[in-house]
GROMACS .gro file of C-alpha atoms in nm:
model
  205
    1UNK     CA    1  -0.798  -0.931  -2.396
    2UNK     CA    2  -0.650  -1.285  -2.420
    3UNK     CA    3  -0.381  -1.413  -2.166
    4UNK     CA    4  -0.141  -1.424  -2.452
    5UNK     CA    5  -0.190  -1.059  -2.540
    6UNK     CA    6  -0.155  -0.979  -2.187
    7UNK     CA    7   0.174  -1.146  -2.150
    8UNK     CA    8   0.298  -0.977  -2.470
    9UNK     CA    9   0.193  -0.645  -2.363
   10UNK     CA   10   0.348  -0.703  -2.013
   11UNK     CA   11   0.684  -0.786  -2.190
   12UNK     CA   12   0.659  -0.498  -2.403
   13UNK     CA   13   0.567  -0.273  -2.109
   14UNK     CA   14   0.881  -0.410  -1.917
   15UNK     CA   15   1.103  -0.324  -2.212
   16UNK     CA   16   0.971   0.002  -2.257
   17UNK     CA   17   0.995   0.089  -1.861
   18UNK     CA   18   1.200   0.382  -1.772
   19UNK     CA   19   1.488   0.387  -1.517
   20UNK     CA   20   1.248   0.570  -1.270
   21UNK     CA   21   0.985   0.293  -1.335
   22UNK     CA   22   1.225   0.028  -1.234
   23UNK     CA   23   1.365   0.221  -0.928
   24UNK     CA   24   1.021   0.287  -0.807
   25UNK     CA   25   0.923  -0.083  -0.824
   26UNK     CA   26   1.258  -0.194  -0.671
   27UNK     CA   27   1.223   0.030  -0.367
   28UNK     CA   28   0.860  -0.068  -0.340
   29UNK     CA   29   0.959  -0.431  -0.329
   30UNK     CA   30   1.229  -0.364  -0.054
   31UNK     CA   31   0.992  -0.162   0.144
   32UNK     CA   32   0.734  -0.454   0.172
   33UNK     CA   33   1.011  -0.706   0.244
   34UNK     CA   34   1.131  -0.526   0.533
   35UNK     CA   35   0.779  -0.442   0.667
   36UNK     CA   36   0.704  -0.819   0.653
   37UNK     CA   37   1.037  -0.835   0.876
   38UNK     CA   38   0.883  -0.594   1.116
   39UNK     CA   39   1.190  -0.361   1.063
   40UNK     CA   40   1.110   0.032   1.077
   41UNK     CA   41   1.364   0.087   0.809
   42UNK     CA   42   1.087  -0.012   0.554
   43UNK     CA   43   0.958   0.340   0.571
   44UNK     CA   44   1.284   0.482   0.443
   45UNK     CA   45   1.258   0.254   0.131
   46UNK     CA   46   0.882   0.341   0.107
   47UNK     CA   47   0.954   0.711   0.106
   48UNK     CA   48   1.208   0.683  -0.164
   49UNK     CA   49   0.999   0.444  -0.374
   50UNK     CA   50   0.692   0.687  -0.314
   51UNK     CA   51   0.888   1.003  -0.448
   52UNK     CA   52   1.005   0.820  -0.752
   53UNK     CA   53   0.666   0.684  -0.827
   54UNK     CA   54   0.500   1.049  -0.796
   55UNK     CA   55   0.749   1.152  -1.065
   56UNK     CA   56   0.651   0.845  -1.302
   57UNK     CA   57   0.288   0.924  -1.245
   58UNK     CA   58   0.312   1.296  -1.297
   59UNK     CA   59   0.477   1.228  -1.642
   60UNK     CA   60   0.188   0.986  -1.723
   61UNK     CA   61  -0.071   1.253  -1.606
   62UNK     CA   62  -0.215   1.000  -1.348
   63UNK     CA   63  -0.311   1.295  -1.085
   64UNK     CA   64  -0.539   1.083  -0.878
   65UNK     CA   65  -0.284   0.832  -0.816
   66UNK     CA   66  -0.045   1.116  -0.719
   67UNK     CA   67  -0.272   1.238  -0.444
   68UNK     CA   68  -0.300   0.873  -0.308
   69UNK     CA   69   0.082   0.845  -0.326
   70UNK     CA   70   0.127   1.186  -0.133
   71UNK     CA   71  -0.112   1.038   0.125
   72UNK     CA   72   0.125   0.733   0.142
   73UNK     CA   73   0.404   0.979   0.197
   74UNK     CA   74   0.252   1.164   0.474
   75UNK     CA   75   0.146   0.829   0.646
   76UNK     CA   76   0.485   0.692   0.592
   77UNK     CA   77   0.670   0.975   0.764
   78UNK     CA   78   0.422   0.953   1.036
   79UNK     CA   79   0.420   0.585   1.064
   80UNK     CA   80   0.829   0.609   1.068
   81UNK     CA   81   0.826   0.881   1.351
   82UNK     CA   82   0.553   0.668   1.546
   83UNK     CA   83   0.731   0.336   1.531
   84UNK     CA   84   1.082   0.497   1.629
   85UNK     CA   85   1.015   0.788   1.873
   86UNK     CA   86   0.650   0.734   2.017
   87UNK     CA   87   0.828   0.588   2.336
   88UNK     CA   88   1.136   0.420   2.469
   89UNK     CA   89   0.981   0.096   2.417
   90UNK     CA   90   0.892  -0.032   2.050
   91UNK     CA   91   0.531   0.000   1.989
   92UNK     CA   92   0.397  -0.377   1.976
   93UNK     CA   93   0.188  -0.522   1.711
   94UNK     CA   94  -0.172  -0.545   1.811
   95UNK     CA   95  -0.517  -0.646   1.676
   96UNK     CA   96  -0.771  -0.370   1.608
   97UNK     CA   97  -1.009  -0.287   1.868
   98UNK     CA   98  -1.373  -0.144   1.796
   99UNK     CA   99  -1.259   0.213   1.800
  100UNK     CA  100  -0.990   0.138   1.528
  101UNK     CA  101  -1.269  -0.022   1.318
  102UNK     CA  102  -1.473   0.306   1.336
  103UNK     CA  103  -1.194   0.496   1.214
  104UNK     CA  104  -1.141   0.244   0.930
  105UNK     CA  105  -1.506   0.267   0.837
  106UNK     CA  106  -1.460   0.657   0.838
  107UNK     CA  107  -1.150   0.669   0.634
  108UNK     CA  108  -1.304   0.405   0.369
  109UNK     CA  109  -1.626   0.604   0.343
  110UNK     CA  110  -1.499   0.975   0.337
  111UNK     CA  111  -1.194   0.849   0.112
  112UNK     CA  112  -1.438   0.700  -0.131
  113UNK     CA  113  -1.640   0.989  -0.152
  114UNK     CA  114  -1.366   1.221  -0.184
  115UNK     CA  115  -1.190   1.031  -0.476
  116UNK     CA  116  -1.509   0.948  -0.644
  117UNK     CA  117  -1.646   1.303  -0.683
  118UNK     CA  118  -1.278   1.434  -0.742
  119UNK     CA  119  -1.254   1.188  -1.032
  120UNK     CA  120  -1.589   1.240  -1.172
  121UNK     CA  121  -1.591   1.618  -1.167
  122UNK     CA  122  -1.215   1.711  -1.194
  123UNK     CA  123  -1.081   1.451  -1.413
  124UNK     CA  124  -1.166   1.243  -1.729
  125UNK     CA  125  -1.098   0.918  -1.545
  126UNK     CA  126  -1.304   0.614  -1.704
  127UNK     CA  127  -1.321   0.422  -1.374
  128UNK     CA  128  -1.400   0.654  -1.088
  129UNK     CA  129  -1.569   0.394  -0.887
  130UNK     CA  130  -1.302   0.127  -0.930
  131UNK     CA  131  -1.000   0.355  -0.873
  132UNK     CA  132  -1.193   0.494  -0.571
  133UNK     CA  133  -1.246   0.168  -0.412
  134UNK     CA  134  -0.874   0.081  -0.464
  135UNK     CA  135  -0.768   0.425  -0.297
  136UNK     CA  136  -0.999   0.455   0.006
  137UNK     CA  137  -0.905   0.082   0.123
  138UNK     CA  138  -0.544   0.132   0.071
  139UNK     CA  139  -0.577   0.498   0.286
  140UNK     CA  140  -0.743   0.272   0.578
  141UNK     CA  141  -0.456  -0.006   0.538
  142UNK     CA  142  -0.176   0.249   0.562
  143UNK     CA  143  -0.320   0.418   0.878
  144UNK     CA  144  -0.334   0.062   1.038
  145UNK     CA  145   0.014  -0.010   0.942
  146UNK     CA  146   0.116   0.303   1.084
  147UNK     CA  147  -0.046   0.217   1.400
  148UNK     CA  148   0.102  -0.136   1.389
  149UNK     CA  149  -0.222  -0.320   1.363
  150UNK     CA  150  -0.217  -0.655   1.222
  151UNK     CA  151  -0.537  -0.591   1.010
  152UNK     CA  152  -0.351  -0.347   0.792
  153UNK     CA  153  -0.246  -0.656   0.589
  154UNK     CA  154  -0.627  -0.738   0.520
  155UNK     CA  155  -0.696  -0.377   0.402
  156UNK     CA  156  -0.406  -0.348   0.205
  157UNK     CA  157  -0.471  -0.685   0.025
  158UNK     CA  158  -0.828  -0.584  -0.046
  159UNK     CA  159  -0.696  -0.277  -0.227
  160UNK     CA  160  -0.411  -0.488  -0.399
  161UNK     CA  161  -0.674  -0.742  -0.532
  162UNK     CA  162  -0.895  -0.458  -0.694
  163UNK     CA  163  -0.571  -0.273  -0.812
  164UNK     CA  164  -0.414  -0.554  -1.017
  165UNK     CA  165  -0.682  -0.576  -1.286
  166UNK     CA  166  -0.721  -0.195  -1.254
  167UNK     CA  167  -0.362  -0.146  -1.344
  168UNK     CA  168  -0.372  -0.385  -1.627
  169UNK     CA  169  -0.656  -0.187  -1.770
  170UNK     CA  170  -0.461   0.100  -1.769
  171UNK     CA  171  -0.171  -0.061  -1.948
  172UNK     CA  172   0.053  -0.035  -1.638
  173UNK     CA  173   0.177  -0.372  -1.645
  174UNK     CA  174   0.495  -0.332  -1.469
  175UNK     CA  175   0.320  -0.170  -1.165
  176UNK     CA  176   0.057  -0.441  -1.177
  177UNK     CA  177   0.349  -0.705  -1.154
  178UNK     CA  178   0.459  -0.499  -0.855
  179UNK     CA  179   0.098  -0.499  -0.712
  180UNK     CA  180   0.060  -0.879  -0.749
  181UNK     CA  181   0.408  -0.916  -0.540
  182UNK     CA  182   0.271  -0.674  -0.289
  183UNK     CA  183  -0.043  -0.913  -0.271
  184UNK     CA  184   0.155  -1.227  -0.192
  185UNK     CA  185   0.399  -1.019   0.053
  186UNK     CA  186   0.107  -0.882   0.227
  187UNK     CA  187  -0.049  -1.232   0.299
  188UNK     CA  188   0.294  -1.354   0.400
  189UNK     CA  189   0.320  -1.061   0.638
  190UNK     CA  190  -0.001  -1.113   0.793
  191UNK     CA  191   0.095  -1.468   0.898
  192UNK     CA  192   0.437  -1.352   1.026
  193UNK     CA  193   0.291  -1.060   1.233
  194UNK     CA  194   0.044  -1.302   1.356
  195UNK     CA  195   0.343  -1.529   1.461
  196UNK     CA  196   0.508  -1.219   1.633
  197UNK     CA  197   0.205  -1.135   1.824
  198UNK     CA  198   0.166  -1.512   1.972
  199UNK     CA  199   0.547  -1.486   2.060
  200UNK     CA  200   0.514  -1.159   2.238
  201UNK     CA  201   0.220  -1.291   2.435
  202UNK     CA  202   0.409  -1.591   2.548
  203UNK     CA  203   0.696  -1.381   2.646
  204UNK     CA  204   0.484  -1.181   2.870
  205UNK     CA  205   0.302  -1.471   3.041
   0.00000   0.00000   0.00000
């Protein structure tokens, strides 16, 4: 596929996109924007965007992606409650500890195996390895985001980096454009959260 054909296909896909697709992408953008600003309201936009995207994916018969989005939904609700009601003081942004990396490793390994064998034996997916790798790293990133660990941006961007060409391969150019935006915003989010960590540490000294 040449760059010209990709651009033409992307323009055509945007022209054919439904209102639900545009709404899903728009709420996804708002979710990442407020997440970068360290605002808990980002979960509200994320939950709405996820529900709309599940509707879009159901009609596209992309059932594996629906399962991933349902996981996003559960983690978004959990993350929102954790951010808002875990204590009287907002949970601070922190770095991953050794136990967090063990959990991340478990999520990535178990998630990959679950998705891979599910896609191979229960679907007609032509990219089970690729799709599974995207999904399991996204699972781990969402868990770290819910725990307000700065490394969530790294895991999410590993997933985004693999997802962009996968979405293009599947012809979902509008969502690949959203994922490219998410990739850029996640990089910016990491830098912004790192700045917040430094400021919080300076304030406590």
